[in-house]
PDB file of C-alpha atoms in Angstrom:
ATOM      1  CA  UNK B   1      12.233  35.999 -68.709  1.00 64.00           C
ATOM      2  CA  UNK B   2      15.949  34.990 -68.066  1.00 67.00           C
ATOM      3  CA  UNK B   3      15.606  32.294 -70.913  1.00 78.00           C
ATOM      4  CA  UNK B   4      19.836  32.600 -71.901  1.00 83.00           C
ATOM      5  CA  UNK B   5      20.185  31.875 -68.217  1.00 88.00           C
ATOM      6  CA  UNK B   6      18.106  28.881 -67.805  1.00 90.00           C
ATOM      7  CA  UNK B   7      19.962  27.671 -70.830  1.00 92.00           C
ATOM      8  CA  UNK B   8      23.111  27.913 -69.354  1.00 94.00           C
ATOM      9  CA  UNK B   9      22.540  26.739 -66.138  1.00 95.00           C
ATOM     10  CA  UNK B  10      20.718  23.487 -67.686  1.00 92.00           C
ATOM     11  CA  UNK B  11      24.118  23.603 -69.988  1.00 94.00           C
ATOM     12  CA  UNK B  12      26.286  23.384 -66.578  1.00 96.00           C
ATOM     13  CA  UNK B  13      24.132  21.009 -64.984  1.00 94.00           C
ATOM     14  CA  UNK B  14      23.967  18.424 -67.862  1.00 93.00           C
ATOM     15  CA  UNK B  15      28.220  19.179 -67.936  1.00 94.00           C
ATOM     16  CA  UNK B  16      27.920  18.581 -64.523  1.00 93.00           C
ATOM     17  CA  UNK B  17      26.373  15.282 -64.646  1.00 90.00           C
ATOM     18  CA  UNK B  18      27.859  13.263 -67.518  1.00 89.00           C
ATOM     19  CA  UNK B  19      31.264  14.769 -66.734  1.00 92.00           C
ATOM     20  CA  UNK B  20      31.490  13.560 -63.326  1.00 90.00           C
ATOM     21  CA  UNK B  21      32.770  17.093 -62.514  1.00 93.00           C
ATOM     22  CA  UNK B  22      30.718  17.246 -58.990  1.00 92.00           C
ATOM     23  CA  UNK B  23      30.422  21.001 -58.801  1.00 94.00           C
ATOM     24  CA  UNK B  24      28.621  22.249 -56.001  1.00 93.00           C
ATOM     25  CA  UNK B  25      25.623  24.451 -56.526  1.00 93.00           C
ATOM     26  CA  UNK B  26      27.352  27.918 -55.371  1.00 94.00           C
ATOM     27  CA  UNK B  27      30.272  26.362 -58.013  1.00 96.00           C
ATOM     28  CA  UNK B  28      27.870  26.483 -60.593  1.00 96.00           C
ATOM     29  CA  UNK B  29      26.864  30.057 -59.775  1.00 96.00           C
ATOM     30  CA  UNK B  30      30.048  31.558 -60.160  1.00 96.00           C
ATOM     31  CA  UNK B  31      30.617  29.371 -63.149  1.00 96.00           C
ATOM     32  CA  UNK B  32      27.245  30.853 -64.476  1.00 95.00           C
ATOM     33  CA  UNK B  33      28.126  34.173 -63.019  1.00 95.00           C
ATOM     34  CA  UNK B  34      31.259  34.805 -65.121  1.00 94.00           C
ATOM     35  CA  UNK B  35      29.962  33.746 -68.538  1.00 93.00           C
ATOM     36  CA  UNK B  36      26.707  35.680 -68.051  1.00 91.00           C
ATOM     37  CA  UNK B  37      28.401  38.569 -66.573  1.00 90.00           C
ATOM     38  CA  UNK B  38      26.320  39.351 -63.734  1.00 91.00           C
ATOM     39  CA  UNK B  39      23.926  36.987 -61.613  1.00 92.00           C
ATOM     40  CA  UNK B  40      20.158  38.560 -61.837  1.00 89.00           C
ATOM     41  CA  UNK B  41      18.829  35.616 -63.482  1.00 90.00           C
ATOM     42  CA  UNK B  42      21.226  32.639 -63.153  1.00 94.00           C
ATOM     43  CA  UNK B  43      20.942  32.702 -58.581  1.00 95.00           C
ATOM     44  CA  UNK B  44      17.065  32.732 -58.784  1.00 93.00           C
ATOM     45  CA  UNK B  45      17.530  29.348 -61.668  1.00 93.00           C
ATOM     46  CA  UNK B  46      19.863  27.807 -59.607  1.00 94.00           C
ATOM     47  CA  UNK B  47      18.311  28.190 -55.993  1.00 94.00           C
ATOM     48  CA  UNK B  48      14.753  29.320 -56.572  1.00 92.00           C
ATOM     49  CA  UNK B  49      12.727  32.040 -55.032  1.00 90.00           C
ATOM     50  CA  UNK B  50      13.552  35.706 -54.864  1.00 91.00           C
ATOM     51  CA  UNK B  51      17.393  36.487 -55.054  1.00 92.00           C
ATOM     52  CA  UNK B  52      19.258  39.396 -54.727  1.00 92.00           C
ATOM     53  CA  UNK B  53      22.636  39.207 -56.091  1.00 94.00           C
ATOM     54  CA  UNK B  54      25.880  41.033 -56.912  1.00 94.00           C
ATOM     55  CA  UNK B  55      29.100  40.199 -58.809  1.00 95.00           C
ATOM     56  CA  UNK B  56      32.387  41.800 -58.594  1.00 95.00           C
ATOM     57  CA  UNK B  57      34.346  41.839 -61.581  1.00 90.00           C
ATOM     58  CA  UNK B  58      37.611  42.489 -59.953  1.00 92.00           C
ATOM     59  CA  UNK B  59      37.474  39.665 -56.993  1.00 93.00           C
ATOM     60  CA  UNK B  60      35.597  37.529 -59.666  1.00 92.00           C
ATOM     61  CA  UNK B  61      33.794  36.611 -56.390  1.00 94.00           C
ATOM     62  CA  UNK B  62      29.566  36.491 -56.459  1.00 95.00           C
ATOM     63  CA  UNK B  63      27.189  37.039 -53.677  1.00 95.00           C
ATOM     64  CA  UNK B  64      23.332  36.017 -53.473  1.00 95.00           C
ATOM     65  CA  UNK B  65      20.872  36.550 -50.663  1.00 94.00           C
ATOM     66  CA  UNK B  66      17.376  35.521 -51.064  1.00 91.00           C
ATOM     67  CA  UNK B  67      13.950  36.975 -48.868  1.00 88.00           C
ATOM     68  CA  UNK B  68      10.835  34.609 -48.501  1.00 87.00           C
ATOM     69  CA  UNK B  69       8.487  34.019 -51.669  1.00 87.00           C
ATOM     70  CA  UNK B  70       5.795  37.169 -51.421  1.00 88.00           C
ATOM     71  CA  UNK B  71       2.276  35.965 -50.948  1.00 90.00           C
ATOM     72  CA  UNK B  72       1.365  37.502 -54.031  1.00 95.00           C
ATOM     73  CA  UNK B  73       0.517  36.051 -57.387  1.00 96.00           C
ATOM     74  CA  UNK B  74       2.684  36.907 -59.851  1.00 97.00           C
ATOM     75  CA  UNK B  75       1.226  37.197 -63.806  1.00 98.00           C
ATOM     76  CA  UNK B  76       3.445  37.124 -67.203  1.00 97.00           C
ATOM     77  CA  UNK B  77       2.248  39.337 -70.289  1.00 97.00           C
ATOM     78  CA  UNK B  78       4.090  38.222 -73.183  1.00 96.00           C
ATOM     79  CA  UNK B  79       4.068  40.459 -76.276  1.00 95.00           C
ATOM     80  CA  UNK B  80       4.032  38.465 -79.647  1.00 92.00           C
ATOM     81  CA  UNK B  81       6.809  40.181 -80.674  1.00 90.00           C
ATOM     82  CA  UNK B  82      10.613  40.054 -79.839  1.00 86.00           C
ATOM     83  CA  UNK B  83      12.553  43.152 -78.188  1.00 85.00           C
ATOM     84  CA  UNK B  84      16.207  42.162 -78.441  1.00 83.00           C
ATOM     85  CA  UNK B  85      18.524  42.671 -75.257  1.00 78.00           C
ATOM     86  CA  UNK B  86      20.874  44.371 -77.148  1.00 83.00           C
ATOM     87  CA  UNK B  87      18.191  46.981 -78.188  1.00 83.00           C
ATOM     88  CA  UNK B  88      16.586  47.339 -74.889  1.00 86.00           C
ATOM     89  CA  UNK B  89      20.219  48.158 -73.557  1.00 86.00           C
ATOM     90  CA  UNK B  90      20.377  50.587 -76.119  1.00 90.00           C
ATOM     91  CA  UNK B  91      17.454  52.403 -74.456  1.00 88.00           C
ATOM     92  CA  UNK B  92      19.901  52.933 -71.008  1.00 89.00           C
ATOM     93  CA  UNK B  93      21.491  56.198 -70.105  1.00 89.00           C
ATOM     94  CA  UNK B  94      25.676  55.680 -70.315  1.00 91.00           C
ATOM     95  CA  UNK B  95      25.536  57.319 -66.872  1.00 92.00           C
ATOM     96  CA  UNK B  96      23.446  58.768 -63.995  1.00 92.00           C
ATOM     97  CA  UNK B  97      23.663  61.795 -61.945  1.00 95.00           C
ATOM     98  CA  UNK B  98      24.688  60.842 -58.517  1.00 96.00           C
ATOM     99  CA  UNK B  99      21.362  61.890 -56.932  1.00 96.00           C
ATOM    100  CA  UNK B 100      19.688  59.873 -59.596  1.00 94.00           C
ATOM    101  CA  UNK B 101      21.385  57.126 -58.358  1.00 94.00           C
ATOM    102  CA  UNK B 102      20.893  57.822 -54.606  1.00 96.00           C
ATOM    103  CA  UNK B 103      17.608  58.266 -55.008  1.00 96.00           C
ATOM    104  CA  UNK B 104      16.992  54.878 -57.197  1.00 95.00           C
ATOM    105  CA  UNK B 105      19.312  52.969 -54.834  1.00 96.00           C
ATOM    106  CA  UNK B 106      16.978  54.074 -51.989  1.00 97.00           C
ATOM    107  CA  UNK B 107      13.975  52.831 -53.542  1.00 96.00           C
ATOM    108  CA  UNK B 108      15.334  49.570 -54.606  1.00 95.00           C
ATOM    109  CA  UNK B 109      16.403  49.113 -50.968  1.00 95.00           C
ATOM    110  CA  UNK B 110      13.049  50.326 -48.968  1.00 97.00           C
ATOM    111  CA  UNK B 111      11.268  48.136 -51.510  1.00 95.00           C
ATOM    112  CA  UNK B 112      13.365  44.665 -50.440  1.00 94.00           C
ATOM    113  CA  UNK B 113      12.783  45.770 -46.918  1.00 95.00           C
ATOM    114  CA  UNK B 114       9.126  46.190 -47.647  1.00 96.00           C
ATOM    115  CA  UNK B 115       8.767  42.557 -49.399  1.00 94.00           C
ATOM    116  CA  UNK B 116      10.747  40.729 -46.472  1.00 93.00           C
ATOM    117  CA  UNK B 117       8.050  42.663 -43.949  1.00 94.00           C
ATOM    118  CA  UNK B 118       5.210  41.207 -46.216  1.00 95.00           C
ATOM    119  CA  UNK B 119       4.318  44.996 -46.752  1.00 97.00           C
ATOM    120  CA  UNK B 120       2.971  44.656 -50.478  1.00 96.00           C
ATOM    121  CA  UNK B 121       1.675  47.980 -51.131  1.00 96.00           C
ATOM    122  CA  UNK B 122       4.577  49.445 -49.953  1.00 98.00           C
ATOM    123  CA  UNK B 123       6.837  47.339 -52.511  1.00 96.00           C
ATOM    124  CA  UNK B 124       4.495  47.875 -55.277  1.00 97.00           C
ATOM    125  CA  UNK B 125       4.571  51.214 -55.085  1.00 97.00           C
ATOM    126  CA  UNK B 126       8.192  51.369 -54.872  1.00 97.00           C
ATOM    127  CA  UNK B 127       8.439  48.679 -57.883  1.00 95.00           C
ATOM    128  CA  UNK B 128       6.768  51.508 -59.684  1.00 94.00           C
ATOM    129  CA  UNK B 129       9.332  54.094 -59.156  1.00 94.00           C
ATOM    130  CA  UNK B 130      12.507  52.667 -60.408  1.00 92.00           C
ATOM    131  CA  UNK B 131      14.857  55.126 -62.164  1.00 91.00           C
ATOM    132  CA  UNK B 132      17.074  52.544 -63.320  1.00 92.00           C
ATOM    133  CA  UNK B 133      15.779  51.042 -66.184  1.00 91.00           C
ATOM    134  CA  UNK B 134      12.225  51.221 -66.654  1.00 91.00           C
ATOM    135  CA  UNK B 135      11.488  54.912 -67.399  1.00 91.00           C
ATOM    136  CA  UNK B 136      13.960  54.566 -70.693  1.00 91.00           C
ATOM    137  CA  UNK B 137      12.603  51.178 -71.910  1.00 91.00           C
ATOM    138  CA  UNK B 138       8.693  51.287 -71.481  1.00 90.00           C
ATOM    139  CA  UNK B 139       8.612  52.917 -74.926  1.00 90.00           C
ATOM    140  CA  UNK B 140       9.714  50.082 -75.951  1.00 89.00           C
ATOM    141  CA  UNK B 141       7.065  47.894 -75.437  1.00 92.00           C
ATOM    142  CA  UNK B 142       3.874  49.105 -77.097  1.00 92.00           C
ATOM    143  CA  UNK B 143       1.242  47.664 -74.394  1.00 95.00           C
ATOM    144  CA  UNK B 144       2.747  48.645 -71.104  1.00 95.00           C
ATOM    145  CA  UNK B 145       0.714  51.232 -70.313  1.00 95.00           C
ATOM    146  CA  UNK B 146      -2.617  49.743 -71.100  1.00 97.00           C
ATOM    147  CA  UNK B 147      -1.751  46.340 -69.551  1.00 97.00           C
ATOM    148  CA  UNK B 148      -0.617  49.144 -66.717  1.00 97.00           C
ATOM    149  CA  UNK B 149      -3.994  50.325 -66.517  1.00 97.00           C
ATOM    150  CA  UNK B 150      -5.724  47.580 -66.226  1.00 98.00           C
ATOM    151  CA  UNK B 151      -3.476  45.895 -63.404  1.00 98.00           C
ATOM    152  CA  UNK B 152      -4.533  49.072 -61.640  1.00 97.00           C
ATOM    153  CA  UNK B 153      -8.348  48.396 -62.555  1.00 98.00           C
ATOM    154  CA  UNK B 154      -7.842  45.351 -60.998  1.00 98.00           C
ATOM    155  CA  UNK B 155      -6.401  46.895 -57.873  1.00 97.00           C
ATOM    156  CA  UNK B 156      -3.047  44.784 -58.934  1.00 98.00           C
ATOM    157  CA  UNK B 157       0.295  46.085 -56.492  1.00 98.00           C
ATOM    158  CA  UNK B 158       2.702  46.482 -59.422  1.00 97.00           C
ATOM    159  CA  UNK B 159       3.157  46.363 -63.142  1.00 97.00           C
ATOM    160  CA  UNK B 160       6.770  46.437 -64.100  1.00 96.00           C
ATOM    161  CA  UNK B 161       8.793  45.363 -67.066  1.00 93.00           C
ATOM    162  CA  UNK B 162      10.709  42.203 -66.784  1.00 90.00           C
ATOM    163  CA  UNK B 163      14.081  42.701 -67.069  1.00 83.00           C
ATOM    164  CA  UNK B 164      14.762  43.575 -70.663  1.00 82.00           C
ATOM    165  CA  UNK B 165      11.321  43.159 -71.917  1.00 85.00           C
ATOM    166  CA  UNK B 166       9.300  42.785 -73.754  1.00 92.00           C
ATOM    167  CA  UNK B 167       7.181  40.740 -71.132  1.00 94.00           C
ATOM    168  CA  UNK B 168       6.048  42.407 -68.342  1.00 96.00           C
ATOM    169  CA  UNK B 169       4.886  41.056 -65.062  1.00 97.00           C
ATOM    170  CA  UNK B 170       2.022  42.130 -62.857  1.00 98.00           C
ATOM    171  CA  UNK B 171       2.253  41.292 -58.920  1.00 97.00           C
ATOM    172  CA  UNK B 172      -1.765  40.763 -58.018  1.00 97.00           C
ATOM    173  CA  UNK B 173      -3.680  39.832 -55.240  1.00 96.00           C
ATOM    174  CA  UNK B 174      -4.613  36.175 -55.119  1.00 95.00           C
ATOM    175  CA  UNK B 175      -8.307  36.964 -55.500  1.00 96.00           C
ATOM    176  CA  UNK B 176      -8.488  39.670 -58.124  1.00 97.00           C
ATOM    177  CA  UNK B 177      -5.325  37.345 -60.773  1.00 97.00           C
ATOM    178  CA  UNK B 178      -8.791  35.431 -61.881  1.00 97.00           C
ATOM    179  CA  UNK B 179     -10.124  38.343 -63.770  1.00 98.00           C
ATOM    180  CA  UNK B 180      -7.411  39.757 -64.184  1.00 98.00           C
ATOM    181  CA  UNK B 181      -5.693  37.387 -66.397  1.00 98.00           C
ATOM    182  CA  UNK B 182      -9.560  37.395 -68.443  1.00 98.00           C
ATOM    183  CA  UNK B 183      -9.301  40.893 -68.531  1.00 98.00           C
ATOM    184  CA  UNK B 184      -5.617  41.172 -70.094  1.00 98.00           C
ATOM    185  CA  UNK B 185      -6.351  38.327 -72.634  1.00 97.00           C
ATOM    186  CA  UNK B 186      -9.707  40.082 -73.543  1.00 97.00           C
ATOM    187  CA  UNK B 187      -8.334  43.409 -74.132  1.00 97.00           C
ATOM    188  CA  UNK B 188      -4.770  43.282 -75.049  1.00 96.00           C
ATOM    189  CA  UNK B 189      -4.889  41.255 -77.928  1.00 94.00           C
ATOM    190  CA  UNK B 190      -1.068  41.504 -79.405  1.00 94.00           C
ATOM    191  CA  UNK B 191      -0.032  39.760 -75.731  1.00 96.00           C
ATOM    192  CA  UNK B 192      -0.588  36.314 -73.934  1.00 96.00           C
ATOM    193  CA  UNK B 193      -1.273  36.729 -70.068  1.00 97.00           C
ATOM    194  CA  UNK B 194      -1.110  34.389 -67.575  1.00 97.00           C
ATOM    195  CA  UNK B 195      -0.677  33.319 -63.923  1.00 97.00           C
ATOM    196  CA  UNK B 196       2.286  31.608 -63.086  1.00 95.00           C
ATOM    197  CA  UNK B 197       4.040  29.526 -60.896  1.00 92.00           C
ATOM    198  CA  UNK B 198       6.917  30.613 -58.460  1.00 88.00           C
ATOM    199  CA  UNK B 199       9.558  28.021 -58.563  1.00 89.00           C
ATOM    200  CA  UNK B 200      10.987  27.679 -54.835  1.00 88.00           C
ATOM    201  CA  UNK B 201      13.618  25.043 -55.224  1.00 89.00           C
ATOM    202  CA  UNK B 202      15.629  26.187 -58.298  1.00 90.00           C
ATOM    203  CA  UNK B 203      17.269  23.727 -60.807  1.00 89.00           C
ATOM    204  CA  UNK B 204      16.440  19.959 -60.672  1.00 86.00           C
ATOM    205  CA  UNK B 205      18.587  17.086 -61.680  1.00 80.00           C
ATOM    206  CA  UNK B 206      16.020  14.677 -62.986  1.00 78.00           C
ATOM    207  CA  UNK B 207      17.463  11.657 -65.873  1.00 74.00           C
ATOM    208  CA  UNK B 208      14.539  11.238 -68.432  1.00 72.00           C
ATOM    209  CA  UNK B 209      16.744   8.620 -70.991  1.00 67.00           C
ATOM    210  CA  UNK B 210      19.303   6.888 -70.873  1.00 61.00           C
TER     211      UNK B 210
END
């Protein structure tokens, strides 16, 4: 769920503030950038919404765009248990053919295209394709495919894991996440499910003591 990120960016923030430093917000990105080493989860903390992103480690230079919210809702199943990072990276090929990657690249690409044309079947189907990462980590995670399943039941777009894992995120219609959520909680007992928000605005400076 990106939690190191949010840590550091509140880290930055709270820096920020009480130094007097007066970084602006694409400042902190690169700042966040850098230390985390690439900027999947620190853009979408600091400006909200859904962010694409790329860093390049020889410029040292970051670039984020972002594509409307989707009007989907979007549900979190969170395994009780804890899949380290560094043991779902483990899971990752050290390489890809070139046509693997070609043929990933292209689906990562038609599915952005499909979100920012509000074409949500398309994108969930897509979603469901990757070859980057998913196919080597699922194992991982002992309820995908039955949380999976019942997504589908529930005529859900996508099930995908998030990031690393464990949790995994469903991308549901608005009036099937209802049952949905029941349905997950009732049957897949070694997880919490449920419907979240989508935070639009990003990071907040907001004093609570002092």
């Amino acid at each position: 769920l990106g939690s190191s990120a949010s840590a550091l960016v509140g880290a930055i923030y709270i820096a920020n503030y009480f130094g007097d430093i007066q970084l602006s917000k694409h400042e902190v990105l690169q700042l966040a950038t850098e230390i985390e080493g690439h900027p999947d989860n620190v853009a979408p903390t600091i400006y909200g919404g859904l962010i694409a992103g790329y860093y390049n480690d020889v410029t040292k230079e970051t670039s984020v765009a972002h594509i409307d919210i989707p009007d989907v809702d979007v549900i979190v199943t969170i395994p009780t248990y804890e899949l380290k990072t560094e043991a779902s990276r483990r899971a990752l090929p050290q390489k890809l053919t070139h046509s693997e990657a070609v043929k990933s690249s292209a689906i990562s690409n038609t599915m952005i295209c499909a979100l920012a044309q509000h074409n949500y079947e398309l994108a969930g189907k897509l979603m469901q394709q990757d070859g980057f990462h998913e196919p080597y980590r699922q194992h991982l995670i002992a309820e995908f495919d039955e949380v999976k399943t019942i997504a589908s039941q529930h005529n859900a777009y996508a099930t995908v894991i998030s990031g690393a894992g464990p949790t995994i995120l469903i991308f549901s219609r608005k009036e099937n996440s209802g049952e949905l959520v029941r349905a997950l909680n009732r049957n897949v007992v070694t997880c919490h499910s449920e419907l979240v928000d989508i935070n639009v605005s990003g990071v907040k400076e907001r004093i609570v003591y002092q």
